[in-house]
mmCIF file of C-alpha atoms in Angstrom:
data_model
loop_
_atom_site.group_PDB
_atom_site.id
_atom_site.type_symbol
_atom_site.label_atom_id
_atom_site.label_comp_id
_atom_site.label_asym_id
_atom_site.label_seq_id
_atom_site.Cartn_x
_atom_site.Cartn_y
_atom_site.Cartn_z
ATOM 1 C CA MET A 86 -49.763 -9.712 -51.004
ATOM 2 C CA ASN A 87 -53.468 -9.668 -51.687
ATOM 3 C CA PRO A 88 -53.993 -7.812 -55.010
ATOM 4 C CA VAL A 89 -56.666 -5.616 -53.445
ATOM 5 C CA LEU A 90 -54.402 -4.689 -50.538
ATOM 6 C CA ALA A 91 -51.499 -4.106 -52.887
ATOM 7 C CA LYS A 92 -53.598 -1.751 -54.991
ATOM 8 C CA LYS A 93 -54.760 0.062 -51.863
ATOM 9 C CA THR A 94 -51.161 0.468 -50.692
ATOM 10 C CA VAL A 95 -50.145 1.907 -54.042
ATOM 11 C CA VAL A 96 -53.033 4.372 -53.955
ATOM 12 C CA GLU A 97 -52.224 5.436 -50.387
ATOM 13 C CA ASN A 98 -48.555 5.917 -51.209
ATOM 14 C CA THR A 99 -49.459 7.933 -54.286
ATOM 15 C CA GLU A 100 -51.798 10.121 -52.266
ATOM 16 C CA LYS A 101 -49.095 10.762 -49.656
ATOM 17 C CA LYS A 102 -46.592 11.620 -52.331
ATOM 18 C CA ASN A 103 -49.077 14.000 -53.948
ATOM 19 C CA GLU A 104 -49.689 15.661 -50.597
ATOM 20 C CA ARG A 105 -45.969 16.266 -50.162
ATOM 21 C CA LYS A 106 -45.717 17.658 -53.634
ATOM 22 C CA GLN A 107 -48.683 19.945 -53.054
ATOM 23 C CA LYS A 108 -47.097 21.392 -49.943
ATOM 24 C CA LYS A 109 -43.962 22.240 -51.832
ATOM 25 C CA ARG A 110 -45.682 23.282 -55.043
ATOM 26 C CA GLY A 111 -46.882 26.590 -53.672
ATOM 27 C CA ALA A 112 -43.401 27.443 -52.453
ATOM 28 C CA VAL A 113 -41.611 26.699 -55.718
ATOM 29 C CA MET A 114 -44.316 27.398 -58.300
ATOM 30 C CA TRP A 115 -43.022 30.900 -58.830
ATOM 31 C CA GLY A 116 -39.674 29.338 -59.720
ATOM 32 C CA PHE A 117 -41.318 27.222 -62.407
ATOM 33 C CA LEU A 118 -43.270 30.218 -63.684
ATOM 34 C CA TYR A 119 -40.022 32.180 -63.879
ATOM 35 C CA ALA A 120 -38.303 29.390 -65.793
ATOM 36 C CA GLY A 121 -41.255 28.932 -68.119
ATOM 37 C CA ALA A 122 -41.479 32.623 -68.897
ATOM 38 C CA PHE A 123 -37.761 32.780 -69.568
ATOM 39 C CA LEU A 124 -37.878 29.815 -71.910
ATOM 40 C CA VAL A 125 -40.998 30.881 -73.795
ATOM 41 C CA SER A 126 -40.575 34.616 -74.204
ATOM 42 C CA PHE A 127 -36.928 35.382 -73.409
ATOM 43 C CA VAL A 128 -37.982 38.579 -71.679
ATOM 44 C CA VAL A 129 -37.837 37.839 -67.940
ATOM 45 C CA SER A 130 -36.040 40.688 -66.169
ATOM 46 C CA ALA A 131 -35.431 42.358 -69.541
ATOM 47 C CA VAL A 132 -36.144 45.861 -68.272
ATOM 48 C CA VAL A 133 -35.004 45.482 -64.681
ATOM 49 C CA LYS A 134 -31.684 46.924 -63.602
ATOM 50 C CA MET A 135 -30.285 49.170 -60.921
ATOM 51 C CA THR A 136 -31.525 52.526 -62.194
ATOM 52 C CA TYR A 137 -32.744 53.908 -58.891
ATOM 53 C CA ASN A 138 -30.464 56.710 -57.704
ATOM 54 C CA PRO A 139 -31.587 58.205 -54.381
ATOM 55 C CA LEU A 140 -28.394 60.266 -54.166
ATOM 56 C CA GLY A 141 -29.447 62.704 -56.858
ATOM 57 C CA ASP A 142 -26.690 64.303 -58.904
ATOM 58 C CA LYS A 143 -23.781 63.031 -56.837
ATOM 59 C CA TYR A 144 -22.962 60.280 -59.336
ATOM 60 C CA THR A 145 -23.914 62.083 -62.534
ATOM 61 C CA VAL A 146 -22.199 64.776 -64.577
ATOM 62 C CA ALA A 147 -23.234 67.531 -66.969
ATOM 63 C CA TRP A 148 -21.721 66.027 -70.101
ATOM 64 C CA ASN A 149 -20.010 68.401 -72.533
ATOM 65 C CA ASP A 150 -16.731 68.784 -74.418
ATOM 66 C CA SER A 151 -14.977 70.091 -71.320
ATOM 67 C CA VAL A 152 -15.567 66.695 -69.686
ATOM 68 C CA GLY A 153 -14.916 64.359 -72.584
ATOM 69 C CA ARG A 154 -16.042 62.944 -75.904
ATOM 70 C CA VAL A 155 -17.916 59.808 -76.867
ATOM 71 C CA TYR A 156 -17.307 57.681 -79.951
ATOM 72 C CA ARG A 157 -20.329 55.509 -80.653
ATOM 73 C CA ASP A 158 -20.904 52.153 -82.338
ATOM 74 C CA LEU A 159 -17.287 51.177 -82.832
ATOM 75 C CA ALA A 160 -16.974 47.600 -84.096
ATOM 76 C CA TYR A 161 -15.173 44.790 -82.310
ATOM 77 C CA GLY A 162 -16.423 41.854 -84.389
ATOM 78 C CA ASP A 163 -18.551 40.814 -87.338
ATOM 79 C CA GLY A 164 -21.832 40.399 -85.458
ATOM 80 C CA GLU A 165 -24.554 43.007 -85.713
ATOM 81 C CA ALA A 166 -24.392 43.541 -81.949
ATOM 82 C CA ASN A 167 -20.589 43.656 -81.804
ATOM 83 C CA LYS A 168 -20.391 47.377 -81.113
ATOM 84 C CA PHE A 169 -19.101 49.535 -78.262
ATOM 85 C CA ASP A 170 -19.217 53.171 -77.181
ATOM 86 C CA LEU A 171 -15.987 54.716 -75.967
ATOM 87 C CA TYR A 172 -15.926 57.706 -73.596
ATOM 88 C CA VAL A 173 -12.575 59.504 -73.373
ATOM 89 C CA PRO A 174 -11.634 62.346 -70.993
ATOM 90 C CA ALA A 175 -10.978 65.837 -72.305
ATOM 91 C CA ASP A 176 -7.626 65.756 -70.500
ATOM 92 C CA LYS A 177 -5.171 63.894 -72.755
ATOM 93 C CA SER A 178 -2.058 64.871 -70.799
ATOM 94 C CA LYS A 179 -1.585 61.715 -68.754
ATOM 95 C CA GLU A 180 0.880 59.016 -69.704
ATOM 96 C CA ASN A 181 -1.493 56.189 -68.747
ATOM 97 C CA TYR A 182 -5.232 55.763 -68.377
ATOM 98 C CA GLY A 183 -7.340 53.174 -66.651
ATOM 99 C CA LEU A 184 -10.209 51.639 -68.608
ATOM 100 C CA VAL A 185 -13.548 50.960 -66.925
ATOM 101 C CA VAL A 186 -15.940 48.697 -68.842
ATOM 102 C CA TYR A 187 -19.605 48.822 -67.817
ATOM 103 C CA LEU A 188 -21.876 46.102 -69.252
ATOM 104 C CA HIS A 189 -25.602 46.661 -69.644
ATOM 105 C CA ALA A 190 -28.462 44.859 -67.924
ATOM 106 C CA GLY A 191 -31.510 43.248 -69.533
ATOM 107 C CA GLY A 192 -31.822 39.630 -68.461
ATOM 108 C CA PHE A 193 -29.455 38.544 -71.285
ATOM 109 C CA THR A 194 -32.363 39.118 -73.669
ATOM 110 C CA SER A 195 -32.547 42.896 -74.124
ATOM 111 C CA GLY A 196 -30.846 46.150 -73.229
ATOM 112 C CA ASP A 197 -28.258 48.363 -74.863
ATOM 113 C CA LYS A 198 -25.053 50.185 -73.964
ATOM 114 C CA SER A 199 -26.843 53.516 -74.457
ATOM 115 C CA GLY A 200 -28.844 52.837 -71.294
ATOM 116 C CA ASP A 201 -25.680 53.265 -69.221
ATOM 117 C CA ALA A 202 -24.611 56.592 -70.715
ATOM 118 C CA SER A 203 -24.960 58.390 -67.384
ATOM 119 C CA MET A 204 -22.712 55.899 -65.578
ATOM 120 C CA LEU A 205 -20.136 55.937 -68.378
ATOM 121 C CA GLN A 206 -20.078 59.735 -68.473
ATOM 122 C CA TRP A 207 -19.578 59.882 -64.713
ATOM 123 C CA LEU A 208 -16.687 57.409 -64.867
ATOM 124 C CA CYS A 209 -15.115 59.388 -67.694
ATOM 125 C CA SER A 210 -15.487 62.612 -65.699
ATOM 126 C CA ARG A 211 -13.303 61.036 -63.017
ATOM 127 C CA GLY A 212 -10.456 60.596 -65.498
ATOM 128 C CA TYR A 213 -11.062 57.090 -66.798
ATOM 129 C CA VAL A 214 -11.569 55.897 -70.327
ATOM 130 C CA ALA A 215 -14.981 54.189 -70.131
ATOM 131 C CA ALA A 216 -16.618 51.717 -72.482
ATOM 132 C CA GLY A 217 -20.140 50.351 -72.843
ATOM 133 C CA ILE A 218 -20.180 47.131 -74.847
ATOM 134 C CA ASN A 219 -23.114 45.426 -76.558
ATOM 135 C CA TYR A 220 -23.373 41.657 -76.968
ATOM 136 C CA THR A 221 -25.644 39.376 -78.972
ATOM 137 C CA LEU A 222 -28.922 39.047 -77.102
ATOM 138 C CA SER A 223 -30.683 35.741 -76.549
ATOM 139 C CA ASP A 224 -33.916 36.314 -78.448
ATOM 140 C CA GLN A 225 -36.004 34.939 -81.302
ATOM 141 C CA GLU A 226 -33.539 36.224 -83.868
ATOM 142 C CA HIS A 227 -30.585 34.699 -82.036
ATOM 143 C CA PRO A 228 -31.845 31.505 -80.369
ATOM 144 C CA ASP A 229 -28.332 30.101 -80.028
ATOM 145 C CA ALA A 230 -27.060 33.048 -78.002
ATOM 146 C CA ASN A 231 -26.619 32.308 -74.308
ATOM 147 C CA VAL A 232 -24.702 33.534 -71.292
ATOM 148 C CA TYR A 233 -21.574 31.652 -72.352
ATOM 149 C CA THR A 234 -21.510 32.994 -75.927
ATOM 150 C CA GLN A 235 -22.152 36.486 -74.588
ATOM 151 C CA SER A 236 -19.230 36.157 -72.183
ATOM 152 C CA VAL A 237 -16.994 35.070 -75.058
ATOM 153 C CA GLU A 238 -18.020 38.146 -77.034
ATOM 154 C CA ILE A 239 -17.069 40.372 -74.116
ATOM 155 C CA ARG A 240 -13.725 38.605 -73.798
ATOM 156 C CA GLU A 241 -13.038 39.088 -77.501
ATOM 157 C CA SER A 242 -14.095 42.742 -77.432
ATOM 158 C CA ILE A 243 -11.534 44.007 -74.920
ATOM 159 C CA PRO A 244 -8.488 44.103 -77.257
ATOM 160 C CA SER A 245 -10.500 46.170 -79.758
ATOM 161 C CA VAL A 246 -11.618 48.587 -77.038
ATOM 162 C CA ILE A 247 -8.029 49.095 -75.899
ATOM 163 C CA ASP A 248 -6.727 49.435 -79.466
ATOM 164 C CA GLU A 249 -9.314 52.103 -80.241
ATOM 165 C CA ALA A 250 -8.376 54.049 -77.112
ATOM 166 C CA GLU A 251 -4.733 53.874 -78.145
ATOM 167 C CA LYS A 252 -5.576 55.248 -81.604
ATOM 168 C CA LEU A 253 -7.264 58.211 -79.947
ATOM 169 C CA GLY A 254 -4.169 58.914 -77.869
ATOM 170 C CA TYR A 255 -5.106 57.241 -74.576
ATOM 171 C CA HIS A 256 -2.622 54.597 -73.461
ATOM 172 C CA ILE A 257 -4.455 51.971 -71.381
ATOM 173 C CA ASN A 258 -2.313 50.219 -68.804
ATOM 174 C CA GLU A 259 -4.992 48.647 -66.568
ATOM 175 C CA MET A 260 -8.723 48.105 -66.380
ATOM 176 C CA ALA A 261 -11.758 47.415 -64.233
ATOM 177 C CA VAL A 262 -14.932 45.681 -65.348
ATOM 178 C CA SER A 263 -18.435 46.214 -64.050
ATOM 179 C CA GLY A 264 -22.134 46.048 -64.837
ATOM 180 C CA GLY A 265 -25.672 45.592 -63.600
ATOM 181 C CA SER A 266 -27.739 42.405 -63.478
ATOM 182 C CA ALA A 267 -26.883 40.417 -66.628
ATOM 183 C CA GLY A 268 -24.002 42.819 -67.210
ATOM 184 C CA HIS A 269 -22.708 42.158 -63.705
ATOM 185 C CA CYS A 270 -22.757 38.425 -64.408
ATOM 186 C CA LEU A 271 -20.718 38.939 -67.583
ATOM 187 C CA ALA A 272 -18.364 41.323 -65.793
ATOM 188 C CA MET A 273 -17.632 38.742 -63.095
ATOM 189 C CA LEU A 274 -16.997 36.049 -65.708
ATOM 190 C CA TYR A 275 -14.415 38.268 -67.353
ATOM 191 C CA ALA A 276 -12.846 39.252 -64.025
ATOM 192 C CA TYR A 277 -12.630 35.768 -62.493
ATOM 193 C CA ARG A 278 -12.555 33.405 -65.490
ATOM 194 C CA ASP A 279 -10.988 35.413 -68.306
ATOM 195 C CA ALA A 280 -8.708 37.995 -66.662
ATOM 196 C CA VAL A 281 -5.682 35.888 -67.593
ATOM 197 C CA THR A 282 -6.441 36.659 -71.255
ATOM 198 C CA SER A 283 -6.752 40.409 -70.748
ATOM 199 C CA PRO A 284 -4.337 42.628 -72.730
ATOM 200 C CA VAL A 285 -3.844 44.729 -69.568
ATOM 201 C CA PRO A 286 -4.125 43.786 -65.890
ATOM 202 C CA VAL A 287 -7.651 43.659 -64.450
ATOM 203 C CA LYS A 288 -7.537 45.524 -61.144
ATOM 204 C CA MET A 289 -11.075 45.128 -59.794
ATOM 205 C CA VAL A 290 -14.695 44.244 -60.559
ATOM 206 C CA PHE A 291 -17.847 45.899 -59.287
ATOM 207 C CA GLY A 292 -21.544 45.541 -59.947
ATOM 208 C CA ALA A 293 -24.983 44.633 -58.710
ATOM 209 C CA VAL A 294 -27.437 41.713 -58.739
ATOM 210 C CA GLY A 295 -25.636 39.518 -61.264
ATOM 211 C CA PRO A 296 -26.086 35.715 -61.138
ATOM 212 C CA SER A 297 -22.809 34.207 -59.928
ATOM 213 C CA CYS A 298 -23.557 30.465 -59.846
ATOM 214 C CA PHE A 299 -26.360 27.978 -60.394
ATOM 215 C CA TYR A 300 -26.970 25.639 -57.475
ATOM 216 C CA LEU A 301 -30.505 24.253 -57.706
ATOM 217 C CA GLU A 302 -31.234 24.884 -54.023
ATOM 218 C CA ASP A 303 -30.543 28.592 -54.532
ATOM 219 C CA TRP A 304 -32.636 28.995 -57.649
ATOM 220 C CA ILE A 305 -35.799 27.342 -56.332
ATOM 221 C CA ASN A 306 -35.753 29.989 -53.607
ATOM 222 C CA LEU A 307 -36.238 33.033 -55.837
ATOM 223 C CA GLY A 308 -37.916 35.708 -53.721
ATOM 224 C CA ALA A 309 -38.248 33.433 -50.682
ATOM 225 C CA ASP A 310 -37.392 34.448 -47.140
ATOM 226 C CA PRO A 311 -33.569 34.339 -47.140
ATOM 227 C CA GLU A 312 -33.589 33.100 -43.554
ATOM 228 C CA ASP A 313 -36.169 30.354 -44.192
ATOM 229 C CA PRO A 314 -35.408 28.853 -47.610
ATOM 230 C CA VAL A 315 -37.288 26.027 -49.321
ATOM 231 C CA ALA A 316 -35.387 22.742 -49.413
ATOM 232 C CA VAL A 317 -34.880 20.658 -52.528
ATOM 233 C CA ASP A 318 -37.606 17.997 -52.668
ATOM 234 C CA PRO A 319 -36.455 14.721 -54.276
ATOM 235 C CA ASP A 320 -40.051 14.038 -55.312
ATOM 236 C CA MET A 321 -40.414 17.274 -57.251
ATOM 237 C CA ASP A 322 -40.097 17.541 -61.015
ATOM 238 C CA TYR A 323 -37.446 20.164 -61.694
ATOM 239 C CA SER A 324 -37.459 19.724 -65.462
ATOM 240 C CA GLN A 325 -38.428 23.348 -66.097
ATOM 241 C CA MET A 326 -35.531 24.556 -63.977
ATOM 242 C CA ALA A 327 -33.284 22.226 -65.951
ATOM 243 C CA GLY A 328 -34.642 23.861 -69.083
ATOM 244 C CA LEU A 329 -33.795 27.311 -67.746
ATOM 245 C CA PHE A 330 -30.241 26.249 -66.926
ATOM 246 C CA SER A 331 -29.921 24.695 -70.400
ATOM 247 C CA VAL A 332 -30.891 27.950 -72.088
ATOM 248 C CA MET A 333 -28.507 29.995 -69.975
ATOM 249 C CA ALA A 334 -25.522 27.684 -70.363
ATOM 250 C CA GLY A 335 -26.138 26.622 -73.963
ATOM 251 C CA LYS A 336 -25.844 23.008 -72.846
ATOM 252 C CA LYS A 337 -28.292 20.187 -72.268
ATOM 253 C CA ILE A 338 -29.086 20.069 -68.555
ATOM 254 C CA THR A 339 -31.554 17.392 -67.468
ATOM 255 C CA ALA A 340 -33.472 17.034 -64.225
ATOM 256 C CA ASP A 341 -31.731 13.749 -63.365
ATOM 257 C CA MET A 342 -28.406 15.631 -63.300
ATOM 258 C CA PHE A 343 -29.630 17.535 -60.238
ATOM 259 C CA GLY A 344 -29.655 14.348 -58.200
ATOM 260 C CA THR A 345 -26.005 13.563 -58.902
ATOM 261 C CA GLY A 346 -24.675 17.111 -58.932
ATOM 262 C CA ALA A 347 -23.316 16.587 -62.445
ATOM 263 C CA TYR A 348 -25.011 19.765 -63.627
ATOM 264 C CA LEU A 349 -22.651 21.943 -61.579
ATOM 265 C CA GLU A 350 -19.636 21.101 -63.725
ATOM 266 C CA GLU A 351 -21.704 21.738 -66.844
ATOM 267 C CA MET A 352 -22.693 25.153 -65.467
ATOM 268 C CA LYS A 353 -19.165 26.140 -64.450
ATOM 269 C CA ASP A 354 -18.495 28.058 -67.678
ATOM 270 C CA ILE A 355 -21.087 30.646 -66.620
ATOM 271 C CA SER A 356 -20.656 30.360 -62.831
ATOM 272 C CA ALA A 357 -18.291 33.172 -61.911
ATOM 273 C CA ALA A 358 -18.085 32.205 -58.244
ATOM 274 C CA MET A 359 -16.630 28.813 -59.191
ATOM 275 C CA TRP A 360 -13.610 30.513 -60.793
ATOM 276 C CA ILE A 361 -12.540 32.530 -57.761
ATOM 277 C CA ASN A 362 -9.090 31.777 -56.352
ATOM 278 C CA GLU A 363 -6.319 33.490 -54.389
ATOM 279 C CA ASP A 364 -5.386 35.581 -57.436
ATOM 280 C CA SER A 365 -8.891 36.932 -58.078
ATOM 281 C CA VAL A 366 -9.345 40.676 -58.250
ATOM 282 C CA PRO A 367 -10.803 42.916 -55.535
ATOM 283 C CA THR A 368 -14.584 43.020 -55.677
ATOM 284 C CA VAL A 369 -17.478 45.269 -54.745
ATOM 285 C CA CYS A 370 -20.938 43.755 -55.188
ATOM 286 C CA ALA A 371 -24.501 44.510 -54.129
ATOM 287 C CA TYR A 372 -27.524 42.205 -53.860
ATOM 288 C CA GLY A 373 -31.138 42.471 -52.763
ATOM 289 C CA SER A 374 -32.145 39.801 -50.269
ATOM 290 C CA TRP A 375 -35.694 39.597 -51.739
ATOM 291 C CA ASP A 376 -34.602 39.234 -55.357
ATOM 292 C CA LYS A 377 -37.174 37.368 -57.481
ATOM 293 C CA LEU A 378 -35.173 37.422 -60.723
ATOM 294 C CA GLN A 379 -31.854 35.926 -59.680
ATOM 295 C CA ALA A 380 -30.883 33.711 -56.778
ATOM 296 C CA PHE A 381 -29.912 35.590 -53.630
ATOM 297 C CA GLY A 382 -28.456 32.349 -52.278
ATOM 298 C CA ALA A 383 -25.961 32.377 -55.139
ATOM 299 C CA SER A 384 -24.664 35.738 -53.938
ATOM 300 C CA ARG A 385 -23.919 34.207 -50.557
ATOM 301 C CA ARG A 386 -21.805 31.564 -52.283
ATOM 302 C CA LEU A 387 -19.989 34.348 -54.122
ATOM 303 C CA ALA A 388 -19.236 36.115 -50.838
ATOM 304 C CA ALA A 389 -18.114 32.836 -49.242
ATOM 305 C CA ALA A 390 -15.717 32.121 -52.124
ATOM 306 C CA LEU A 391 -14.215 35.604 -51.885
ATOM 307 C CA GLU A 392 -13.816 35.149 -48.138
ATOM 308 C CA GLU A 393 -12.314 31.654 -48.448
ATOM 309 C CA HIS A 394 -9.659 32.822 -50.893
ATOM 310 C CA HIS A 395 -8.903 36.045 -49.003
ATOM 311 C CA VAL A 396 -9.919 38.302 -51.882
ATOM 312 C CA PRO A 397 -10.439 41.942 -50.830
ATOM 313 C CA HIS A 398 -14.157 42.515 -51.206
ATOM 314 C CA GLU A 399 -17.303 44.308 -50.113
ATOM 315 C CA TYR A 400 -20.508 42.264 -50.178
ATOM 316 C CA ILE A 401 -23.375 44.671 -49.582
ATOM 317 C CA VAL A 402 -26.844 43.287 -48.917
ATOM 318 C CA PHE A 403 -29.911 45.459 -49.480
ATOM 319 C CA GLU A 404 -32.066 43.899 -46.778
ATOM 320 C CA HIS A 405 -35.401 45.348 -47.917
ATOM 321 C CA SER A 406 -34.929 45.273 -51.676
ATOM 322 C CA GLY A 407 -35.395 43.000 -54.636
ATOM 323 C CA HIS A 408 -33.639 43.048 -57.993
ATOM 324 C CA GLY A 409 -33.974 46.815 -58.404
ATOM 325 C CA LEU A 410 -32.258 47.631 -55.069
ATOM 326 C CA GLN A 411 -34.790 50.413 -54.629
ATOM 327 C CA ASN A 412 -35.670 50.208 -50.930
ATOM 328 C CA ASP A 413 -32.371 50.793 -49.140
ATOM 329 C CA THR A 414 -31.024 54.303 -49.639
ATOM 330 C CA ASN A 415 -28.249 53.919 -47.081
ATOM 331 C CA ARG A 416 -27.057 50.707 -48.715
ATOM 332 C CA PHE A 417 -27.020 52.405 -52.119
ATOM 333 C CA LYS A 418 -24.846 55.146 -50.650
ATOM 334 C CA GLU A 419 -22.555 52.542 -49.083
ATOM 335 C CA TYR A 420 -22.241 50.661 -52.371
ATOM 336 C CA MET A 421 -21.269 53.755 -54.377
ATOM 337 C CA GLU A 422 -18.833 54.900 -51.706
ATOM 338 C CA LYS A 423 -17.149 51.498 -51.761
ATOM 339 C CA VAL A 424 -16.944 51.572 -55.566
ATOM 340 C CA LEU A 425 -15.118 54.909 -55.321
ATOM 341 C CA GLU A 426 -12.911 53.653 -52.498
ATOM 342 C CA TYR A 427 -11.873 50.563 -54.450
ATOM 343 C CA LEU A 428 -11.274 52.521 -57.656
ATOM 344 C CA ASP A 429 -9.126 55.018 -55.767
ATOM 345 C CA THR A 430 -7.234 52.191 -54.068
ATOM 346 C CA TYR A 431 -6.754 49.648 -56.825
ATOM 347 C CA MET A 432 -7.012 51.762 -60.004
ATOM 348 C CA PRO A 433 -6.682 55.467 -59.189
ATOM 349 C CA ALA A 434 -7.378 57.805 -62.091
ATOM 350 C CA ASP A 435 -3.847 59.232 -61.916
ATOM 351 C CA GLY A 436 -2.580 55.856 -63.157
ATOM 352 C CA LYS A 437 -0.368 55.274 -60.128
ATOM 353 C CA SER A 438 -1.935 52.103 -58.743
ATOM 354 C CA PHE A 439 0.142 49.571 -56.893
#
């Protein structure tokens, strides 16, 4: 080919490729900004969790000694963050008690068990032993902490929580695990991946807006129209998204792994939905379809896995809400009613579950 024509062809092809990239860039730029912010500052979604309660006092309790007692900052390991708060009912007459663990939100980078005191008190008021557990946050002081190491800490904490309850006179014979956002992610990992290691049977899991898996096509659609998602563009540079996945998994994920799908196996350790099978526990979960901090598409995969394996579940979509689930009062009511229904069915407070 004539060198001039060859050069012209190269230029034209480059221009066309740039045009395609530009069209997609606006749609996925927020995804890159999210990944960049997460990698640089470790504070994305740090203060976002489901705190909105449009139902007033229905799911709160006036906490006093007639309801229960709380024992704070009990140790379960050697790490500075390896502490838990244990809420025990005033009534010590029952032979057995169910334990409900509620794990705090904070984007894996911040948060504390104290932020869930109201939820833990309410659970305790219903006759459960309740525990809020801290885990080592992924921050400047702990750059090696990640979702996987946090999930291991939770797994290793449960025997200590149960032992402490036993010392106080509360025999634990079963448990449920729950949480919000990052805490929901960790709760699902314990329920689906680690339940076989639990000292007592895990009877159910519930929570809201926790990442359940890490398919690239879901994560480039953060905050996009759930009915009109952006497709993966083979010409795009997804290196920043690979960086985000690397930080979360504690493994080296590279952009070229997206093309082969090899990254999915590397992400399995922190992908709760990939651990679901016919023996998985009953589930209640809530997600906002306009979530800009975790992938709504991932929640659909979670629901599909629960459906495929015939796991009793409630998948509740807040159609007008994002990560905070703040725009759908009726859905919030439905979610809390289903949590109560599943607790009463699979782990009733009288200890007589099937």
